Coordinates of C-alpha atoms and ligand atoms in Angstrom, one line a residue:
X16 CA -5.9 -35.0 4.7
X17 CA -3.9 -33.8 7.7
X18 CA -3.9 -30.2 9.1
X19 CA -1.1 -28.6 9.8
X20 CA -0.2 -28.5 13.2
X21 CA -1.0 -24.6 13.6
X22 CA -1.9 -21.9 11.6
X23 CA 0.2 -18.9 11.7
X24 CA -2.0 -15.5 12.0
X25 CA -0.2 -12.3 10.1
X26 CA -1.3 -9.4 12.1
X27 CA -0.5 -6.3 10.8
X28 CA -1.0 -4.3 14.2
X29 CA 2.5 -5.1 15.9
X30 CA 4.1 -3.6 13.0
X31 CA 1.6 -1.0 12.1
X32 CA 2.9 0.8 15.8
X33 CA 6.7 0.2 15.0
X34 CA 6.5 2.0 11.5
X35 CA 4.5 4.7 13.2
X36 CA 7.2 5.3 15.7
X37 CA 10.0 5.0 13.1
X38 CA 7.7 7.5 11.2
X39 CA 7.1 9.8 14.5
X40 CA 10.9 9.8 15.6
X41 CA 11.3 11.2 11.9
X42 CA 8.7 13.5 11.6
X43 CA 10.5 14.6 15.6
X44 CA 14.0 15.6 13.6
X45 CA 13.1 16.8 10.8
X46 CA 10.2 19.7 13.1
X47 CA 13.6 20.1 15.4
X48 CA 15.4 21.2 12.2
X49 CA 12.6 23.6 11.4
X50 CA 10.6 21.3 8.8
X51 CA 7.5 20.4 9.2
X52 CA 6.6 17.3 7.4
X53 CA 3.5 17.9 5.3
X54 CA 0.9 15.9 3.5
X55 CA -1.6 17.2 1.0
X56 CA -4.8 15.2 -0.3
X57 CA -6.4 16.3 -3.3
X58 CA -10.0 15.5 -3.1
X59 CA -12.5 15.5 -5.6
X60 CA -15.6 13.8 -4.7
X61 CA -18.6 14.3 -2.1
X62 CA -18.4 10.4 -1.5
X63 CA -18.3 9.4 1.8
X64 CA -16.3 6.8 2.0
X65 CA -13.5 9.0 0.5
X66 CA -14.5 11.6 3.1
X67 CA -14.0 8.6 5.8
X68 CA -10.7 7.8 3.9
X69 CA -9.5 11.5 4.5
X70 CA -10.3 12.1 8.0
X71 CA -8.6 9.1 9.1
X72 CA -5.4 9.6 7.7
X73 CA -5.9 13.7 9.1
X74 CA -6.0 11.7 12.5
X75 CA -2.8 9.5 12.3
X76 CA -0.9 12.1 10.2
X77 CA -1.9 14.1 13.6
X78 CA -0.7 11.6 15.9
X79 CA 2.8 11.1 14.5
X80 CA 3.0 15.1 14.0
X81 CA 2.4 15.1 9.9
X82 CA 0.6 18.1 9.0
X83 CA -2.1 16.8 6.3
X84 CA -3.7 19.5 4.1
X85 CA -7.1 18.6 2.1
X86 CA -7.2 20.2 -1.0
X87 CA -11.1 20.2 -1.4
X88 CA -12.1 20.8 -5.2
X89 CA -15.7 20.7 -6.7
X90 CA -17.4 17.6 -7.1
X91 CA -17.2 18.4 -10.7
X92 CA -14.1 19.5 -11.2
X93 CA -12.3 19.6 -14.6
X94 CA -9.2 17.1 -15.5
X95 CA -7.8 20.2 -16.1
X96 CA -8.4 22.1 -12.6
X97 CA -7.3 18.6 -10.6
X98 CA -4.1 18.9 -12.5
X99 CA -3.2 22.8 -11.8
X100 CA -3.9 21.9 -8.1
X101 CA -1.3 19.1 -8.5
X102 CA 1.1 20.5 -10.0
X103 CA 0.9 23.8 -7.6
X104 CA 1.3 21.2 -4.8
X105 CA 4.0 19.7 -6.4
X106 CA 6.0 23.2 -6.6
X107 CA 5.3 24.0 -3.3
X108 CA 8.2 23.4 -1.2
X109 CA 6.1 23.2 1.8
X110 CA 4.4 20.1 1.1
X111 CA 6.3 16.6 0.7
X112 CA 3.8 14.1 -0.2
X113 CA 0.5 14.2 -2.6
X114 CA -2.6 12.1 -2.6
X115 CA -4.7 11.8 -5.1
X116 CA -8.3 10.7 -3.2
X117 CA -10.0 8.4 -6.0
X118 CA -13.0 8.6 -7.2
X119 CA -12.7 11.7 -9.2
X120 CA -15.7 13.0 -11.1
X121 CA -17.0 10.9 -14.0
X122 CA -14.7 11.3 -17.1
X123 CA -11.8 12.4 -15.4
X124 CA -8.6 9.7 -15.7
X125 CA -6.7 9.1 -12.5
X126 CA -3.7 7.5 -13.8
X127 CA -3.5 9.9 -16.2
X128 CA -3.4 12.9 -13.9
X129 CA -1.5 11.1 -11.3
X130 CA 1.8 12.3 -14.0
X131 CA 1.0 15.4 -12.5
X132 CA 2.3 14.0 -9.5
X133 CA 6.0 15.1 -8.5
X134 CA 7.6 11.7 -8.6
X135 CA 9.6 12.7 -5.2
X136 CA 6.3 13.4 -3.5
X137 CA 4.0 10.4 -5.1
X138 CA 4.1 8.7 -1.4
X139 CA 1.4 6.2 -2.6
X140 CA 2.7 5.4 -5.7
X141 CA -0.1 7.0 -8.0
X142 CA 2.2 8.2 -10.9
X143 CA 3.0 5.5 -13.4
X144 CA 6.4 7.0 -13.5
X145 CA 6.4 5.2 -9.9
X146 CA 5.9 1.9 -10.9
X147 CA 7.6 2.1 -13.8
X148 CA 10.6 3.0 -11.4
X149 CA 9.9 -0.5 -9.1
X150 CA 9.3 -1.8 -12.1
X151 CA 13.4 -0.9 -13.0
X152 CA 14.3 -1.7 -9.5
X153 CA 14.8 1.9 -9.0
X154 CA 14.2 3.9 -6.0
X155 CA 10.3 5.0 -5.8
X156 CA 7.2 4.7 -3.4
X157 CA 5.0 1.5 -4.1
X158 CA 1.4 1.8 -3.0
X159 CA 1.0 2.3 0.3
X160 CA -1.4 -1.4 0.0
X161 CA 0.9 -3.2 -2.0
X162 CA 4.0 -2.1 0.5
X163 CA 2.3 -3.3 3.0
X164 CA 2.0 -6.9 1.4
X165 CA 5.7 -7.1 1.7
X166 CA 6.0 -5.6 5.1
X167 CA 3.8 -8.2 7.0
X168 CA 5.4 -11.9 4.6
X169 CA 8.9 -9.7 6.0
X170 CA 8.1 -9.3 9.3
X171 CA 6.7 -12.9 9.7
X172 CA 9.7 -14.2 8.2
X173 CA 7.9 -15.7 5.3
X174 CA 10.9 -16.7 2.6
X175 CA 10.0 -15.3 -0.8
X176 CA 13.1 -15.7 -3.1
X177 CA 12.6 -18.8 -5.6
X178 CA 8.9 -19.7 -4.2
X179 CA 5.4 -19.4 -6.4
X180 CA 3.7 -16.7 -5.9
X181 CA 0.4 -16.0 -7.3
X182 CA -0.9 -12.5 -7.0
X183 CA -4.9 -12.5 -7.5
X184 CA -5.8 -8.8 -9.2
X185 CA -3.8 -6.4 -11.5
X186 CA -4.9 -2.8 -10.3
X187 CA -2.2 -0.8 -10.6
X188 CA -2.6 0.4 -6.7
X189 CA -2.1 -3.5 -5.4
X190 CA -2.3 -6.2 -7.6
X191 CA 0.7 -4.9 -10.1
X192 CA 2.9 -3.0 -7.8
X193 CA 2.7 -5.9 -5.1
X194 CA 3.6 -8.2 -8.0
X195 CA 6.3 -6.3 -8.8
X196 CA 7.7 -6.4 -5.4
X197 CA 7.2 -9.7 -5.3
X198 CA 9.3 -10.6 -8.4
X199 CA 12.3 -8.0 -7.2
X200 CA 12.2 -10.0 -4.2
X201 CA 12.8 -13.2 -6.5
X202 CA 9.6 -15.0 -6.0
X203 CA 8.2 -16.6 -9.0
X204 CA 5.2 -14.3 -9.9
X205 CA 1.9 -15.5 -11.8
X206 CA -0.6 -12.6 -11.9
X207 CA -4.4 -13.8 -12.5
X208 CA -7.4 -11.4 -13.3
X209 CA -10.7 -11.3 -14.2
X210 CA -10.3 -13.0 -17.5
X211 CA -7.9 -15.8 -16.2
X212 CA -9.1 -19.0 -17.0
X213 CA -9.0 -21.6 -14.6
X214 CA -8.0 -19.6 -11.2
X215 CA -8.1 -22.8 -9.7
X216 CA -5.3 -24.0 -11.3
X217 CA -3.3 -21.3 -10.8
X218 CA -4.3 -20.7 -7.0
X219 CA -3.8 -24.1 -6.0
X220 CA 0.0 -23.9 -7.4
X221 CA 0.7 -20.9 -5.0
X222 CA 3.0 -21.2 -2.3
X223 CA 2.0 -17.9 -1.4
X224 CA -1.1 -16.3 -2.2
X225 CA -2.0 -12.2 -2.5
X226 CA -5.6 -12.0 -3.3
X227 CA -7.0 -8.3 -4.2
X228 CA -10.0 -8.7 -6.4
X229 CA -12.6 -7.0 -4.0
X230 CA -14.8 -10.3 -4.4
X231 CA -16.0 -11.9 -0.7
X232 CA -15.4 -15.7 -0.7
X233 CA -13.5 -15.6 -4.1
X234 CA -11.0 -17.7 -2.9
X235 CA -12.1 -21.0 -0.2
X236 CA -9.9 -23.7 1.6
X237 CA -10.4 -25.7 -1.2
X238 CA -8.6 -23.9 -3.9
X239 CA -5.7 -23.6 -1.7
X240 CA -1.9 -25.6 -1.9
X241 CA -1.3 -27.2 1.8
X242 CA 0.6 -24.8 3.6
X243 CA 0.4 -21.9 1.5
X244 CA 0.7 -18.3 2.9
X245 CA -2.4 -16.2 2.3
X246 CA -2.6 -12.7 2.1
X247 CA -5.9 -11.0 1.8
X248 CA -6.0 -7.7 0.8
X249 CA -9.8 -7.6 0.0
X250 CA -12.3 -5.4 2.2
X251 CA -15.5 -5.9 1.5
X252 CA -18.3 -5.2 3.7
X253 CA -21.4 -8.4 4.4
X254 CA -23.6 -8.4 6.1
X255 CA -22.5 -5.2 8.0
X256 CA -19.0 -7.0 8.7
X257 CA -15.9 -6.5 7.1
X258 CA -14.6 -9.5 5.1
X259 CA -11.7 -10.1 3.1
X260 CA -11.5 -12.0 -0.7
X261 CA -11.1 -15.1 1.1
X262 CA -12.7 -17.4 3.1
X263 CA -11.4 -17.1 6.0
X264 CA -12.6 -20.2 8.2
X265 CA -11.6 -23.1 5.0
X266 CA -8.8 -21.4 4.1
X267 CA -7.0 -20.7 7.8
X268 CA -7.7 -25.2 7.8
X269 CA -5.5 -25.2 4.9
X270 CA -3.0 -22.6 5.2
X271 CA 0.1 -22.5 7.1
X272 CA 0.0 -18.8 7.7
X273 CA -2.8 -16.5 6.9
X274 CA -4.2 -12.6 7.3
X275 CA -6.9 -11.4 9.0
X276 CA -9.5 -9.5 7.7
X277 CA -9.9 -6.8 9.6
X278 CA -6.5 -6.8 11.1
X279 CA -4.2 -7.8 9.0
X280 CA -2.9 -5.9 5.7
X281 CA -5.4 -2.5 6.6
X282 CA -3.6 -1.6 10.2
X283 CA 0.1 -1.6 8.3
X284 CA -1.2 0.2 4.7
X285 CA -1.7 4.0 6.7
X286 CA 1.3 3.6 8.7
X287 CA 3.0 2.8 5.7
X288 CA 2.0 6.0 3.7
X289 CA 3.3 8.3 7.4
X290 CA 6.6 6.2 6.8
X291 CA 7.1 7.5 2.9
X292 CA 5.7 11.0 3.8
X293 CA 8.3 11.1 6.3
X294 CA 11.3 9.8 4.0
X295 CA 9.9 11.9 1.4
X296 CA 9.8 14.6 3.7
X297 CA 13.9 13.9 4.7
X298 CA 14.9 13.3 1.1
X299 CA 13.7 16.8 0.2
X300 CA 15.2 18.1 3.0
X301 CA 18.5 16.9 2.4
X302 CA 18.6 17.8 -1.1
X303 CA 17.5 21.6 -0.4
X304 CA 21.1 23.2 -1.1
X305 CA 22.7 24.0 2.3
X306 CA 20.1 22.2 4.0
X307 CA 19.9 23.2 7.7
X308 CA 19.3 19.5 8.4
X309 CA 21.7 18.6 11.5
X310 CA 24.2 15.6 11.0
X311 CA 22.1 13.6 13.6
X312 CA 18.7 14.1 10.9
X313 CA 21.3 13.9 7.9
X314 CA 22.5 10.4 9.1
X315 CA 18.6 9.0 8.9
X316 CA 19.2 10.3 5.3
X317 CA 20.6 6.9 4.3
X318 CA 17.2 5.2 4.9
X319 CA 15.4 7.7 2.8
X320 CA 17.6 6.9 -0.2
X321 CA 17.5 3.2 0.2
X322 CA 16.1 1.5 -2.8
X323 CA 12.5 1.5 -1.9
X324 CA 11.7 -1.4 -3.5
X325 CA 13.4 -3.4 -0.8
X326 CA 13.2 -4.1 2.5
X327 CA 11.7 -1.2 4.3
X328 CA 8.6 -0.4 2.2
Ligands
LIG407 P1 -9.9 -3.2 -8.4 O1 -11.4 -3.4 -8.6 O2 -9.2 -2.0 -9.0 O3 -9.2 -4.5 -9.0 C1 -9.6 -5.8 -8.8 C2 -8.8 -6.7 -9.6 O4 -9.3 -8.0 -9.3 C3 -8.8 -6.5 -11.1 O5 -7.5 -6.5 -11.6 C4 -9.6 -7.7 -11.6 O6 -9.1 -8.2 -12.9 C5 -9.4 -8.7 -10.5 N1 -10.5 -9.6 -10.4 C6 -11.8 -9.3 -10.3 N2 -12.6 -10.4 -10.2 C7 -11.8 -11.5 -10.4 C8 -12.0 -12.9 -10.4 N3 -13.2 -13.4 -10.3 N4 -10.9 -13.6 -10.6 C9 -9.7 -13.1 -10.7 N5 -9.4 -11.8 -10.6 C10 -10.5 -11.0 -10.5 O7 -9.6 -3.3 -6.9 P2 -8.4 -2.9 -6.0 O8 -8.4 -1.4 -5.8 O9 -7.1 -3.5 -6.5 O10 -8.8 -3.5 -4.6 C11 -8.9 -4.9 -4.4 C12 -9.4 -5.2 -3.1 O11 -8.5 -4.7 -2.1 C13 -10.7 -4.5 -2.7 O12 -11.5 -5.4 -1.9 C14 -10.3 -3.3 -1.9 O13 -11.3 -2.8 -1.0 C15 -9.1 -3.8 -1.2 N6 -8.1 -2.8 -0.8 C16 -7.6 -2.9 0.4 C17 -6.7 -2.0 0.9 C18 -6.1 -2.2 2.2 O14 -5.5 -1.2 2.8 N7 -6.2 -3.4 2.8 C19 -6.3 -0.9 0.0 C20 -6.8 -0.9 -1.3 C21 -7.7 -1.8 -1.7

């Protein structure tokens, strides 16, 4: 078999620093016109990895001049105390944007309190209000991760109406919500999971490929279509390295474009969730009556009402 002549690499980093600037010049208006853009993450757990999770978005909320609160709760806390503190957040006027840090303490349902969630302030797209929304083809924030799928096929140019995609994993923070996106996009969407039979089959039919099924190697250069386009959502640490779902070194042989891991979907999926806090943060703004928000902000106002479900998330 031939190769193709070269393998496209979709980096995410390139874009990642243009929707932090399109997120910073927002976050500049709306502080001019006396708002300040706020972020509030509910946390939950002593795990460190969440912990990592939280200071790192603290750090580029920080840079792009997003004030992000932690809400700290016991590592034990009730279903019922996570929800007060969600729904206080989402009455406060003062804060545009809840996360809801996963895990939560054993027994306590996520999706479930993620209802608690103001749908105007769900910038991850936690509430299954939210994807039932995209879902519609209705304005609403998709997961920051499964956004970010879209972003980098869009801003490689990859095609998507009428071609096969196949969407490895049905979580409902990725693998649904990027199908989803995928099918209001017009792709033709196959969804495979842990009890597909025969992934083969259905990977090698992919034109493009989103894999998020937090398995290293799951999918190799042999499973793939010539010329597909791979994106690899998977993170997955080996052997003290990060790695993706795929393999990368068969697969990039096979495939005419394909993601890093690290490098790829991770740099856009933060900068993603600044760019909803910040339209969340406008679309409030504009719809508090007699809004002081001057005709310069009010203009960007447009964007924040787009449908979400295209183009810019
Ligand atoms: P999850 O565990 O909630 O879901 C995994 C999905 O994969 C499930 O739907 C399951 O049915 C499917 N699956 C598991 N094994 C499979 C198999 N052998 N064949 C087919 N399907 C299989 O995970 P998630 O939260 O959706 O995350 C998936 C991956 O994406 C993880 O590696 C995670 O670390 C990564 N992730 C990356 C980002 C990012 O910013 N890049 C964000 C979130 C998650």
């Amino acid at each position: 078999m031939t190769q193709p002549r070269t393998t496209q690499l979709l980096e995410g980093k390139k874009s990642a620093a243009a929707i932090r600037d399109e997120a910073a010049a927002m976050v500049q208006r709306l502080r001019a016109a006396g708002v300040v853009p706020s972020l509030a993450l509910v946390l939950a757990t002593a795990d460190e990895s969440a912990a990592w999770y939280t200071r790192a978005i603290a750090r580029a909320g920080d840079k792009v001049g997003i004030d992000v609160r932690v809400e700290r709760l016991a590592d034990d806390a009730s279903a019922a105390t996570v929800r007060a503190a969600l729904q206080r957040l989402s009455a406060d006027d003062t804060v545009h944007g809840i996360i809801l840090q996963m895990p939560l303490p054993p027994g306590v349902d996520g999706v479930e309190l993620a209802t608690a969630i103001a749908p105007e302030k769900d910038v991850d797209g936690a509430n299954p209000v939210s994807l039932g929304r995209l879902t519609a083809g209705l304005p609403a924030f998709a997961p920051a991760t499964a956004a970010a799928v879209l972003r980098i096929l869009d801003d490689h140019g990859v095609e998507l109406a009428g071609r096969r995609a196949v969407v490895v994993g049905r979580s409902l923070v990725v693998g649904k919500p990027a199908a989803m996106l995928l099918l209001a996009r017009d792709a033709t969407v196959t969804v495979c999971h842990s009890r597909t039979r025969d992934l083969k089959h259905h990977v090698k039919d992919a034109e493009i490929l989103v894999v998020a099924a937090g398995h290293p190697g799951l999918i190799t250069g042999s499973m793939l279509r010539r010329g597909a386009v791979v994106v690899d959502v998977g993170i997955n640490v080996v052997d003290d390295k990060l790695v993706g779902d795929v393999d990368f070194e068969s697969a990039r042989r096979v495939a005419s474009a394909i993601t890093p891991v690290p490098g790829g979907v991770g740099p856009l999926t933060n900068a993603l969730l600044l760019a909803h806090l910040a339209r969340a943060a406008q679309a409030q703004a504009d719809a508090e009556p007699g809004a002081a928000v001057p005709s310069r902000t009010r203009a960007s106002v447009g964007s924040a009402n787009q449908p979400l479900t295209r183009g810019a998330t």
